[in-house]
């Protein structure tokens, strides 16, 4: 079981392994969630997670295809920073620092593609620390990765502040949350079910 990134030998990855080892102690993952990664001959990684506190003995696999040779060497694989983390941290897979100019945007590669399991969607969101501390958000608010998409995963960042923001190679720039999707049948009706609130919109419930 490898919790620090499979086949990861670069200085960034070594620092990551040490940080995660210190945070978890020598015992590794608890029974609530176990995470493992393995690489196939075709360069596809499987991230397997069990959550016995929710659904016992149910396993989901997220297949990740490595696009850049930097992944697993200089740039870590996506990983959950803590046992309770909802999102996989995605890293900037870039050759040199990229500037997100004040009031401007930048498009940054993660170096991977993913096969979101059928019946689920990948929701990509910016990390809270980037938004709160530096005014960095995603250009489209959130990213939606459909289960039938197989292309590269990249992150568009917008800078709301008056000073430039620099993204370094290997920086965690976004998080990927896997969420179930419902496809309800569309029914056209002449009237909607009544509620106490009705058509009350913005501010209708007070401050």
Tab-separated table of C-alpha atoms in Angstrom:
chain	number	residue	atom	x	y	z
A	1	UNK	CA	0.000	0.000	0.000
A	2	UNK	CA	1.483	3.272	-1.094
A	3	UNK	CA	0.022	6.484	0.305
A	4	UNK	CA	2.607	8.872	-1.046
A	5	UNK	CA	2.307	8.431	-4.821
A	6	UNK	CA	3.262	5.367	-6.822
A	7	UNK	CA	6.579	5.364	-8.652
A	8	UNK	CA	7.311	8.868	-7.429
A	9	UNK	CA	11.003	9.618	-7.067
A	10	UNK	CA	11.464	13.375	-7.521
A	11	UNK	CA	12.159	15.935	-4.765
A	12	UNK	CA	8.559	17.167	-4.772
A	13	UNK	CA	7.304	13.616	-4.321
A	14	UNK	CA	9.813	12.878	-1.548
A	15	UNK	CA	8.660	15.964	0.349
A	16	UNK	CA	5.061	14.879	-0.154
A	17	UNK	CA	5.735	11.388	1.217
A	18	UNK	CA	7.453	12.773	4.299
A	19	UNK	CA	4.633	15.244	4.977
A	20	UNK	CA	1.953	12.590	4.648
A	21	UNK	CA	3.925	10.094	6.752
A	22	UNK	CA	4.327	12.611	9.562
A	23	UNK	CA	0.656	13.553	9.421
A	24	UNK	CA	-0.577	9.953	9.562
A	25	UNK	CA	1.990	8.334	11.807
A	26	UNK	CA	3.397	4.891	11.185
A	27	UNK	CA	0.007	3.192	11.160
A	28	UNK	CA	-1.023	4.576	7.732
A	29	UNK	CA	-4.687	4.701	6.761
A	30	UNK	CA	-7.498	3.871	9.170
A	31	UNK	CA	-10.172	1.289	8.401
A	32	UNK	CA	-12.526	4.020	7.177
A	33	UNK	CA	-10.671	4.505	3.910
A	34	UNK	CA	-7.816	2.704	2.247
A	35	UNK	CA	-6.206	3.968	-0.884
A	36	UNK	CA	-3.927	2.125	-3.265
A	37	UNK	CA	-2.421	2.877	-6.632
A	38	UNK	CA	-0.912	0.585	-9.219
A	39	UNK	CA	0.322	1.116	-12.745
A	40	UNK	CA	-0.523	-1.080	-15.717
A	41	UNK	CA	1.644	-1.660	-18.773
A	42	UNK	CA	-0.389	0.932	-20.676
A	43	UNK	CA	0.329	3.700	-18.206
A	44	UNK	CA	-3.096	3.700	-16.533
A	45	UNK	CA	-3.347	4.158	-12.788
A	46	UNK	CA	-6.172	2.851	-10.611
A	47	UNK	CA	-7.084	4.754	-7.458
A	48	UNK	CA	-9.155	2.430	-5.275
A	49	UNK	CA	-11.055	3.654	-2.236
A	50	UNK	CA	-13.123	1.803	0.316
A	51	UNK	CA	-15.370	3.649	2.787
A	52	UNK	CA	-16.706	1.075	5.191
A	53	UNK	CA	-18.511	3.725	7.237
A	54	UNK	CA	-20.869	4.403	4.305
A	55	UNK	CA	-21.160	1.265	2.177
A	56	UNK	CA	-19.457	-1.839	3.416
A	57	UNK	CA	-17.439	-3.902	0.940
A	58	UNK	CA	-18.219	-1.572	-1.995
A	59	UNK	CA	-15.211	-0.513	-4.067
A	60	UNK	CA	-14.948	2.172	-6.745
A	61	UNK	CA	-12.072	2.561	-9.174
A	62	UNK	CA	-11.001	5.791	-10.816
A	63	UNK	CA	-8.832	5.064	-13.840
A	64	UNK	CA	-6.185	7.714	-14.501
A	65	UNK	CA	-4.090	7.823	-17.654
A	66	UNK	CA	-0.719	9.517	-17.449
A	67	UNK	CA	-0.194	11.963	-20.327
A	68	UNK	CA	3.014	13.644	-19.178
A	69	UNK	CA	6.216	11.783	-18.310
A	70	UNK	CA	6.577	14.123	-15.324
A	71	UNK	CA	3.699	12.451	-13.483
A	72	UNK	CA	4.954	10.030	-10.843
A	73	UNK	CA	8.450	11.521	-11.052
A	74	UNK	CA	8.605	15.299	-10.697
A	75	UNK	CA	4.845	15.757	-10.332
A	76	UNK	CA	2.853	13.607	-7.856
A	77	UNK	CA	-0.201	11.615	-8.800
A	78	UNK	CA	-3.546	12.981	-7.565
A	79	UNK	CA	-4.098	12.062	-3.924
A	80	UNK	CA	-6.399	12.649	-0.958
A	81	UNK	CA	-4.557	14.943	1.477
A	82	UNK	CA	-6.399	13.532	4.513
A	83	UNK	CA	-8.600	10.544	5.302
A	84	UNK	CA	-11.665	12.806	5.348
A	85	UNK	CA	-10.836	14.811	2.224
A	86	UNK	CA	-13.664	14.856	-0.326
A	87	UNK	CA	-11.493	15.826	-3.286
A	88	UNK	CA	-8.363	14.499	-4.950
A	89	UNK	CA	-5.697	17.195	-5.165
A	90	UNK	CA	-4.606	17.923	-8.739
A	91	UNK	CA	-1.147	19.316	-9.471
A	92	UNK	CA	0.199	21.769	-12.018
A	93	UNK	CA	2.099	19.717	-14.606
A	94	UNK	CA	4.179	22.494	-16.148
A	95	UNK	CA	7.816	22.920	-17.173
A	96	UNK	CA	8.296	26.340	-15.575
A	97	UNK	CA	6.357	28.792	-13.365
A	98	UNK	CA	3.195	30.215	-14.919
A	99	UNK	CA	1.966	33.708	-14.047
A	100	UNK	CA	-1.763	34.291	-13.592
A	101	UNK	CA	-1.761	38.065	-14.205
A	102	UNK	CA	-3.769	40.454	-12.041
A	103	UNK	CA	-7.297	40.436	-13.422
A	104	UNK	CA	-6.255	37.837	-15.994
A	105	UNK	CA	-6.338	34.129	-16.617
A	106	UNK	CA	-4.071	31.146	-17.231
A	107	UNK	CA	-4.721	27.636	-18.531
A	108	UNK	CA	-2.734	24.937	-16.722
A	109	UNK	CA	-2.356	21.240	-17.486
A	110	UNK	CA	-2.589	18.500	-14.864
A	111	UNK	CA	-0.770	15.989	-17.072
A	112	UNK	CA	-3.481	13.353	-16.739
A	113	UNK	CA	-6.770	12.126	-18.170
A	114	UNK	CA	-9.399	10.219	-16.186
A	115	UNK	CA	-12.319	7.870	-16.746
A	116	UNK	CA	-15.019	8.998	-14.327
A	117	UNK	CA	-17.128	5.944	-13.400
A	118	UNK	CA	-20.470	5.664	-15.194
A	119	UNK	CA	-23.256	7.194	-13.116
A	120	UNK	CA	-20.906	9.760	-11.588
A	121	UNK	CA	-19.466	13.155	-12.509
A	122	UNK	CA	-16.126	14.704	-11.656
A	123	UNK	CA	-16.540	18.173	-10.151
A	124	UNK	CA	-13.365	20.238	-10.348
A	125	UNK	CA	-13.039	23.157	-7.931
A	126	UNK	CA	-10.247	25.498	-6.924
A	127	UNK	CA	-8.545	24.922	-3.570
A	128	UNK	CA	-10.001	27.042	-0.765
A	129	UNK	CA	-6.618	28.480	0.218
A	130	UNK	CA	-6.047	29.806	-3.293
A	131	UNK	CA	-9.435	31.498	-3.404
A	132	UNK	CA	-9.435	33.009	0.074
A	133	UNK	CA	-5.769	33.991	0.379
A	134	UNK	CA	-4.955	34.915	-3.199
A	135	UNK	CA	-8.237	35.613	-4.993
A	136	UNK	CA	-7.716	32.751	-7.443
A	137	UNK	CA	-10.804	30.984	-8.794
A	138	UNK	CA	-11.631	28.773	-11.753
A	139	UNK	CA	-12.541	30.667	-14.899
A	140	UNK	CA	-15.873	28.838	-15.214
A	141	UNK	CA	-16.663	28.613	-11.487
A	142	UNK	CA	-16.401	24.824	-11.436
A	143	UNK	CA	-15.336	22.221	-13.942
A	144	UNK	CA	-17.618	19.356	-14.957
A	145	UNK	CA	-15.895	16.145	-16.100
A	146	UNK	CA	-18.460	13.846	-17.693
A	147	UNK	CA	-18.121	10.079	-17.410
A	148	UNK	CA	-17.692	9.709	-21.183
A	149	UNK	CA	-14.911	12.328	-21.486
A	150	UNK	CA	-11.439	10.907	-22.100
A	151	UNK	CA	-9.407	14.007	-22.941
A	152	UNK	CA	-6.720	15.797	-20.906
A	153	UNK	CA	-7.738	17.472	-17.662
A	154	UNK	CA	-6.660	21.107	-17.492
A	155	UNK	CA	-7.537	23.917	-15.102
A	156	UNK	CA	-8.441	27.470	-16.080
A	157	UNK	CA	-7.551	29.942	-13.311
A	158	UNK	CA	-8.716	33.566	-12.941
A	159	UNK	CA	-6.982	36.115	-10.729
A	160	UNK	CA	-9.317	38.634	-9.061
A	161	UNK	CA	-6.538	40.446	-7.208
A	162	UNK	CA	-4.412	43.423	-8.298
A	163	UNK	CA	-1.146	41.519	-8.083
A	164	UNK	CA	0.108	38.624	-10.193
A	165	UNK	CA	-0.092	35.073	-8.863
A	166	UNK	CA	2.610	32.539	-9.738
A	167	UNK	CA	1.892	28.819	-10.131
A	168	UNK	CA	4.974	26.672	-9.603
A	169	UNK	CA	5.481	23.197	-11.122
A	170	UNK	CA	3.838	20.633	-8.836
A	171	UNK	CA	1.589	23.153	-7.050
A	172	UNK	CA	-1.824	21.842	-6.069
A	173	UNK	CA	-4.147	23.949	-8.194
A	174	UNK	CA	-7.543	22.242	-7.937
A	175	UNK	CA	-9.440	19.375	-6.378
A	176	UNK	CA	-11.545	16.702	-8.062
A	177	UNK	CA	-14.680	15.451	-6.298
A	178	UNK	CA	-16.510	12.384	-7.622
A	179	UNK	CA	-20.284	12.816	-7.198
A	180	UNK	CA	-23.258	10.590	-8.150
A	181	UNK	CA	-25.434	11.816	-11.024
A	182	UNK	CA	-29.202	11.420	-11.452
A	183	UNK	CA	-30.883	11.472	-14.860
A	184	UNK	CA	-34.563	12.101	-14.088
A	185	UNK	CA	-37.142	11.713	-16.826
A	186	UNK	CA	-38.382	15.101	-18.051
A	187	UNK	CA	-42.106	15.668	-17.558
A	188	UNK	CA	-43.778	18.787	-18.954
A	189	UNK	CA	-46.670	20.001	-16.746
A	190	UNK	CA	-49.066	22.940	-16.776
A	191	UNK	CA	-48.508	23.739	-13.092
A	192	UNK	CA	-45.831	22.940	-10.526
A	193	UNK	CA	-46.583	21.562	-7.046
A	194	UNK	CA	-47.358	24.415	-4.656
A	195	UNK	CA	-45.089	25.300	-1.717
A	196	UNK	CA	-45.188	27.887	1.070
A	197	UNK	CA	-42.388	29.827	-0.603
A	198	UNK	CA	-43.856	29.703	-4.073
A	199	UNK	CA	-42.090	31.930	-6.614
A	200	UNK	CA	-40.240	33.990	-3.968
A	201	UNK	CA	-36.745	34.648	-5.264
A	202	UNK	CA	-33.702	36.648	-4.199
A	203	UNK	CA	-34.063	37.986	-0.660
A	204	UNK	CA	-37.573	36.566	-0.224
A	205	UNK	CA	-36.625	34.878	3.047
A	206	UNK	CA	-34.885	37.972	4.514
A	207	UNK	CA	-31.237	38.520	5.403
